[in-house]
Tab-separated table of C-alpha atoms in Angstrom:
chain	number	residue	atom	x	y	z
A	1	ASP	CA	0.000	0.000	0.000
A	2	VAL	CA	2.193	2.786	-1.346
A	3	LYS	CA	1.102	6.170	0.015
A	4	VAL	CA	3.714	8.629	-1.289
A	5	THR	CA	4.881	7.874	-4.799
A	6	GLN	CA	7.836	9.444	-6.534
A	7	SER	CA	7.708	8.958	-10.272
A	8	SER	CA	11.311	7.855	-10.818
A	9	ARG	CA	13.788	5.906	-8.679
A	10	TYR	CA	16.791	6.800	-10.827
A	11	LEU	CA	17.259	9.687	-13.234
A	12	VAL	CA	20.240	10.827	-15.298
A	13	LYS	CA	20.114	14.292	-16.840
A	14	ARG	CA	22.522	16.573	-18.632
A	15	THR	CA	23.787	19.891	-17.331
A	16	GLY	CA	21.420	22.685	-18.322
A	17	GLU	CA	18.359	20.486	-18.769
A	18	LYS	CA	15.071	21.346	-17.090
A	19	VAL	CA	14.168	18.503	-14.736
A	20	PHE	CA	10.804	17.651	-13.188
A	21	LEU	CA	10.543	15.411	-10.133
A	22	GLU	CA	6.996	14.326	-9.399
A	23	CYS	CA	5.456	13.310	-6.100
A	24	VAL	CA	1.921	12.092	-5.462
A	25	GLN	CA	0.278	11.196	-2.130
A	26	ASP	CA	-3.043	9.448	-1.608
A	27	MET	CA	-3.640	10.311	2.067
A	28	ASP	CA	-5.366	13.671	1.520
A	29	HIS	CA	-2.533	15.407	3.399
A	30	GLU	CA	-2.390	19.178	3.396
A	31	ASN	CA	1.374	19.471	3.744
A	32	MET	CA	4.019	18.320	1.307
A	33	PHE	CA	7.789	18.682	1.399
A	34	TRP	CA	10.852	18.214	-0.788
A	35	TYR	CA	14.203	17.369	0.766
A	36	ARG	CA	17.552	16.465	-0.661
A	37	GLN	CA	19.789	13.970	1.098
A	38	ASP	CA	23.562	14.054	0.863
A	39	PRO	CA	26.068	11.939	2.823
A	40	GLY	CA	27.178	13.643	6.013
A	41	LEU	CA	24.642	16.449	5.575
A	42	GLY	CA	21.431	14.624	6.399
A	43	LEU	CA	18.189	15.881	4.896
A	44	ARG	CA	17.914	19.514	3.894
A	45	LEU	CA	14.580	21.157	3.175
A	46	ILE	CA	14.251	22.646	-0.308
A	47	TYR	CA	10.593	23.740	-0.516
A	48	PHE	CA	7.336	22.932	1.209
A	49	SER	CA	3.661	23.588	0.754
A	50	TYR	CA	0.825	23.796	3.279
A	51	ASP	CA	-1.955	24.078	0.709
A	52	VAL	CA	-2.765	23.961	-2.979
A	53	LYS	CA	-1.028	26.726	-4.953
A	54	MET	CA	0.913	27.677	-1.857
A	55	LYS	CA	4.684	27.269	-1.489
A	56	GLU	CA	7.350	28.265	0.993
A	57	LYS	CA	11.116	28.277	0.639
A	58	GLY	CA	13.061	25.890	2.798
A	59	ASP	CA	16.722	26.119	3.721
A	60	ILE	CA	18.230	25.544	0.253
A	61	PRO	CA	15.770	26.747	-2.431
A	62	GLU	CA	18.350	28.181	-4.837
A	63	GLY	CA	18.196	26.540	-8.257
A	64	TYR	CA	14.823	24.935	-7.547
A	65	SER	CA	11.154	25.794	-7.896
A	66	VAL	CA	7.968	23.886	-7.101
A	67	SER	CA	4.412	23.546	-8.286
A	68	ARG	CA	1.331	22.426	-6.409
A	69	GLU	CA	-1.717	22.681	-8.653
A	70	LYS	CA	-3.560	19.810	-6.958
A	71	LYS	CA	-3.602	18.749	-3.327
A	72	GLU	CA	-2.159	15.313	-3.998
A	73	ARG	CA	0.712	16.366	-6.288
A	74	PHE	CA	3.850	18.345	-5.491
A	75	SER	CA	6.440	18.799	-8.228
A	76	LEU	CA	10.052	19.860	-7.818
A	77	ILE	CA	11.599	21.646	-10.785
A	78	LEU	CA	15.273	22.128	-11.505
A	79	GLU	CA	15.223	25.037	-13.942
A	80	SER	CA	18.723	24.365	-15.307
A	81	ALA	CA	20.297	21.271	-13.814
A	82	SER	CA	23.856	21.497	-12.552
A	83	THR	CA	26.260	18.825	-11.334
A	84	ASN	CA	25.987	20.063	-7.728
A	85	GLN	CA	22.333	19.067	-7.823
A	86	THR	CA	23.304	15.413	-8.102
A	87	SER	CA	21.656	13.972	-5.008
A	88	MET	CA	18.896	11.829	-3.530
A	89	TYR	CA	15.588	13.702	-3.513
A	90	LEU	CA	12.930	12.738	-0.996
A	91	CYS	CA	9.306	13.825	-1.010
A	92	ALA	CA	7.136	13.648	2.108
A	93	SER	CA	3.649	14.551	3.225
A	94	SER	CA	2.005	15.205	6.581
A	95	GLY	CA	-1.297	16.325	8.004
A	96	GLY	CA	-4.661	14.862	8.611
A	97	THR	CA	-5.820	13.693	12.002
A	98	ASP	CA	-4.231	14.445	15.360
A	99	ASP	CA	-2.955	10.911	15.757
A	100	ASN	CA	-0.919	11.053	12.592
A	101	TYR	CA	2.526	12.185	13.590
A	102	GLY	CA	5.597	12.789	11.522
A	103	TYR	CA	5.954	12.432	7.822
A	104	THR	CA	5.270	9.734	5.283
A	105	PHE	CA	8.159	9.565	2.840
A	106	GLY	CA	8.427	8.411	-0.727
A	107	SER	CA	11.177	5.994	-1.741
A	108	GLY	CA	13.317	8.755	-3.183
A	109	THR	CA	14.669	9.728	-6.596
A	110	ARG	CA	18.391	9.454	-7.127
A	111	LEU	CA	19.277	12.158	-9.643
A	112	THR	CA	22.609	12.254	-11.421
A	113	VAL	CA	23.486	15.334	-13.463
A	114	VAL	CA	26.295	14.787	-15.952
B	1	GLY	CA	19.057	28.880	13.728
B	2	GLU	CA	17.994	25.341	14.274
B	3	ASP	CA	20.662	22.682	14.295
B	4	VAL	CA	20.480	18.966	14.965
B	5	GLU	CA	23.661	16.947	15.364
B	6	GLN	CA	24.444	13.245	15.412
B	7	SER	CA	27.578	11.161	15.234
B	8	LEU	CA	28.029	9.643	11.789
B	9	PHE	CA	28.801	6.001	12.557
B	10	LEU	CA	28.096	3.351	15.170
B	11	SER	CA	29.172	-0.274	15.040
B	12	VAL	CA	27.792	-2.914	17.452
B	13	ARG	CA	27.821	-6.663	17.838
B	14	GLU	CA	24.614	-8.582	17.248
B	15	GLY	CA	22.708	-9.044	20.502
B	16	ASP	CA	24.244	-5.996	22.196
B	17	SER	CA	22.380	-2.744	22.840
B	18	SER	CA	22.863	0.242	20.539
B	19	VAL	CA	22.599	3.818	21.700
B	20	ILE	CA	22.304	6.557	19.088
B	21	ASN	CA	22.614	10.119	20.341
B	22	CYS	CA	21.320	13.432	19.053
B	23	THR	CA	21.598	17.029	20.221
B	24	TYR	CA	19.411	19.884	19.078
B	25	THR	CA	19.428	23.626	19.621
B	26	ASP	CA	15.818	24.791	19.220
B	27	SER	CA	14.276	24.869	22.703
B	28	SER	CA	10.821	25.486	21.223
B	29	SER	CA	10.777	22.048	19.621
B	30	THR	CA	7.713	20.209	20.765
B	31	TYR	CA	8.037	16.940	18.872
B	32	LEU	CA	11.153	14.850	18.478
B	33	TYR	CA	11.356	11.892	16.132
B	34	TRP	CA	13.505	8.963	15.187
B	35	TYR	CA	13.464	7.756	11.585
B	36	LYS	CA	15.117	4.707	10.045
B	37	GLN	CA	16.371	4.500	6.470
B	38	GLU	CA	17.268	1.121	5.050
B	39	PRO	CA	19.460	0.904	1.931
B	40	GLY	CA	17.677	2.160	-1.174
B	41	ALA	CA	14.541	3.130	0.723
B	42	GLY	CA	12.824	6.244	2.008
B	43	LEU	CA	12.610	7.134	5.672
B	44	GLN	CA	10.366	5.201	8.018
B	45	LEU	CA	9.084	6.719	11.252
B	46	LEU	CA	10.259	4.571	14.183
B	47	THR	CA	9.000	6.521	17.150
B	48	TYR	CA	8.445	10.011	18.495
B	49	ILE	CA	8.362	11.746	21.850
B	50	PHE	CA	6.753	14.942	23.096
B	51	SER	CA	8.961	17.512	24.758
B	52	ASN	CA	7.074	17.156	28.044
B	53	MET	CA	8.112	13.497	28.325
B	54	ASP	CA	11.405	12.083	29.623
B	55	MET	CA	11.170	8.600	28.258
B	56	LYS	CA	9.182	6.477	25.860
B	57	GLN	CA	9.478	2.725	25.396
B	58	ASP	CA	8.200	0.733	22.443
B	59	GLN	CA	9.246	-2.946	22.376
B	60	ARG	CA	13.021	-2.964	21.776
B	61	LEU	CA	13.192	0.814	21.418
B	62	THR	CA	13.697	3.256	24.274
B	63	VAL	CA	13.801	6.999	23.707
B	64	LEU	CA	15.290	9.255	26.370
B	65	LEU	CA	14.905	13.022	26.320
B	66	ASN	CA	16.934	15.436	28.429
B	67	LYS	CA	15.253	18.721	27.645
B	68	LYS	CA	17.620	20.765	29.803
B	69	ASP	CA	20.635	19.571	27.794
B	70	LYS	CA	18.632	19.296	24.530
B	71	HIS	CA	19.794	15.713	24.190
B	72	LEU	CA	17.820	12.865	22.664
B	73	SER	CA	18.860	9.227	22.505
B	74	LEU	CA	17.532	6.045	20.941
B	75	ARG	CA	18.411	2.742	22.548
B	76	ILE	CA	17.860	-0.460	20.600
B	77	ALA	CA	17.914	-3.554	22.795
B	78	ASP	CA	19.159	-6.908	21.435
B	79	THR	CA	20.353	-5.327	18.188
B	80	GLN	CA	19.885	-7.515	15.114
B	81	THR	CA	21.478	-7.433	11.661
B	82	GLY	CA	18.159	-6.180	10.318
B	83	ASP	CA	18.645	-3.044	12.413
B	84	SER	CA	21.585	-2.025	10.201
B	85	ALA	CA	20.461	1.261	8.648
B	86	ILE	CA	20.830	5.016	8.902
B	87	TYR	CA	18.974	6.564	11.839
B	88	PHE	CA	17.866	10.187	11.768
B	89	CYS	CA	16.612	12.275	14.625
B	90	ALA	CA	14.353	15.203	13.780
B	91	GLU	CA	12.519	18.002	15.565
B	92	SER	CA	9.479	20.136	14.835
B	93	ILE	CA	7.282	22.746	16.488
B	94	ASN	CA	4.054	20.876	15.778
B	95	HIS	CA	3.313	17.459	14.419
B	96	THR	CA	2.605	18.509	10.845
B	97	ASP	CA	5.118	21.339	10.511
B	98	LYS	CA	8.467	21.156	8.741
B	99	LEU	CA	10.980	18.792	10.274
B	100	ILE	CA	14.606	19.665	10.916
B	101	PHE	CA	16.736	16.557	10.516
B	102	GLY	CA	20.060	15.559	11.931
B	103	THR	CA	22.904	14.323	9.753
B	104	GLY	CA	22.040	10.668	10.364
B	105	THR	CA	23.930	7.886	12.154
B	106	ARG	CA	24.875	4.799	10.168
B	107	LEU	CA	24.437	1.769	12.415
B	108	GLN	CA	26.349	-1.341	11.410
B	109	VAL	CA	25.601	-4.599	13.198
B	110	PHE	CA	28.152	-7.367	12.917
B	111	PRO	CA	27.770	-11.031	13.914
C-alpha cells in the first residue's frame, strides 16, 4: 500500500536540462515537502507547501522551484540542472488527524546530473 | 538557527544494545522523532516523543529526552542485523510542521 509515490527511482540528466521530479500522495494530506539527502549532511529542506497553490522556501531553495496545482501532487523543478544538484531527492507529506505524527516519505529519486 | 547533530557512525555486535545520540538547539521544539532509512529506501518513522516526556518505550526501542541539555537518545535492545540502517533524529514545532533533521547515524551490526 504505497502512500507517497515518486515517479522515478533513478534519473540521469545533462547539465542545463530542465528537470521535473513528481510526487503524489493518496492520504489527503495538506502538507508536502521536498528534501535532498547528501552523505554527512542529512536531509535539507528545499521547498514545502501547506496548501494547494501555496509554497514556501526551505533552507536551500536556490536553483529549484515547485508547483502544487492539486492537493495530492507536489512537483520539484530544476530550472537548469547542474552537477551540484546530483543527489537523492525525498518527497514527504504530513497532516490529517491528530494521531498522525511525523511524515510519510516516498522511496526517493536518485538524480545524477552529468 | 535550528541545528540537529548526530555522530556519523556506530558499530555494534549482534545481541548488544545500541545507543544513538542526538543534540538539538531549538528549545521550542515540541516533537522529536527517530526515523530509520534502510538501503535504497525512504525514511520510516520509528517513534516520536513529546517535549514534556522524559522517556518512551516501544518494544526494543527506548527513547530518552533530556530537555535541559537538549539531548535525545535512541536505545535499541538486542540489536539484530536487520537493524543495520541510517537513523535520523528530527525536531518540529508541531506534528505537521516542517521537520529539521540531523545528519544521520549509520548503524552497522556485525555477527
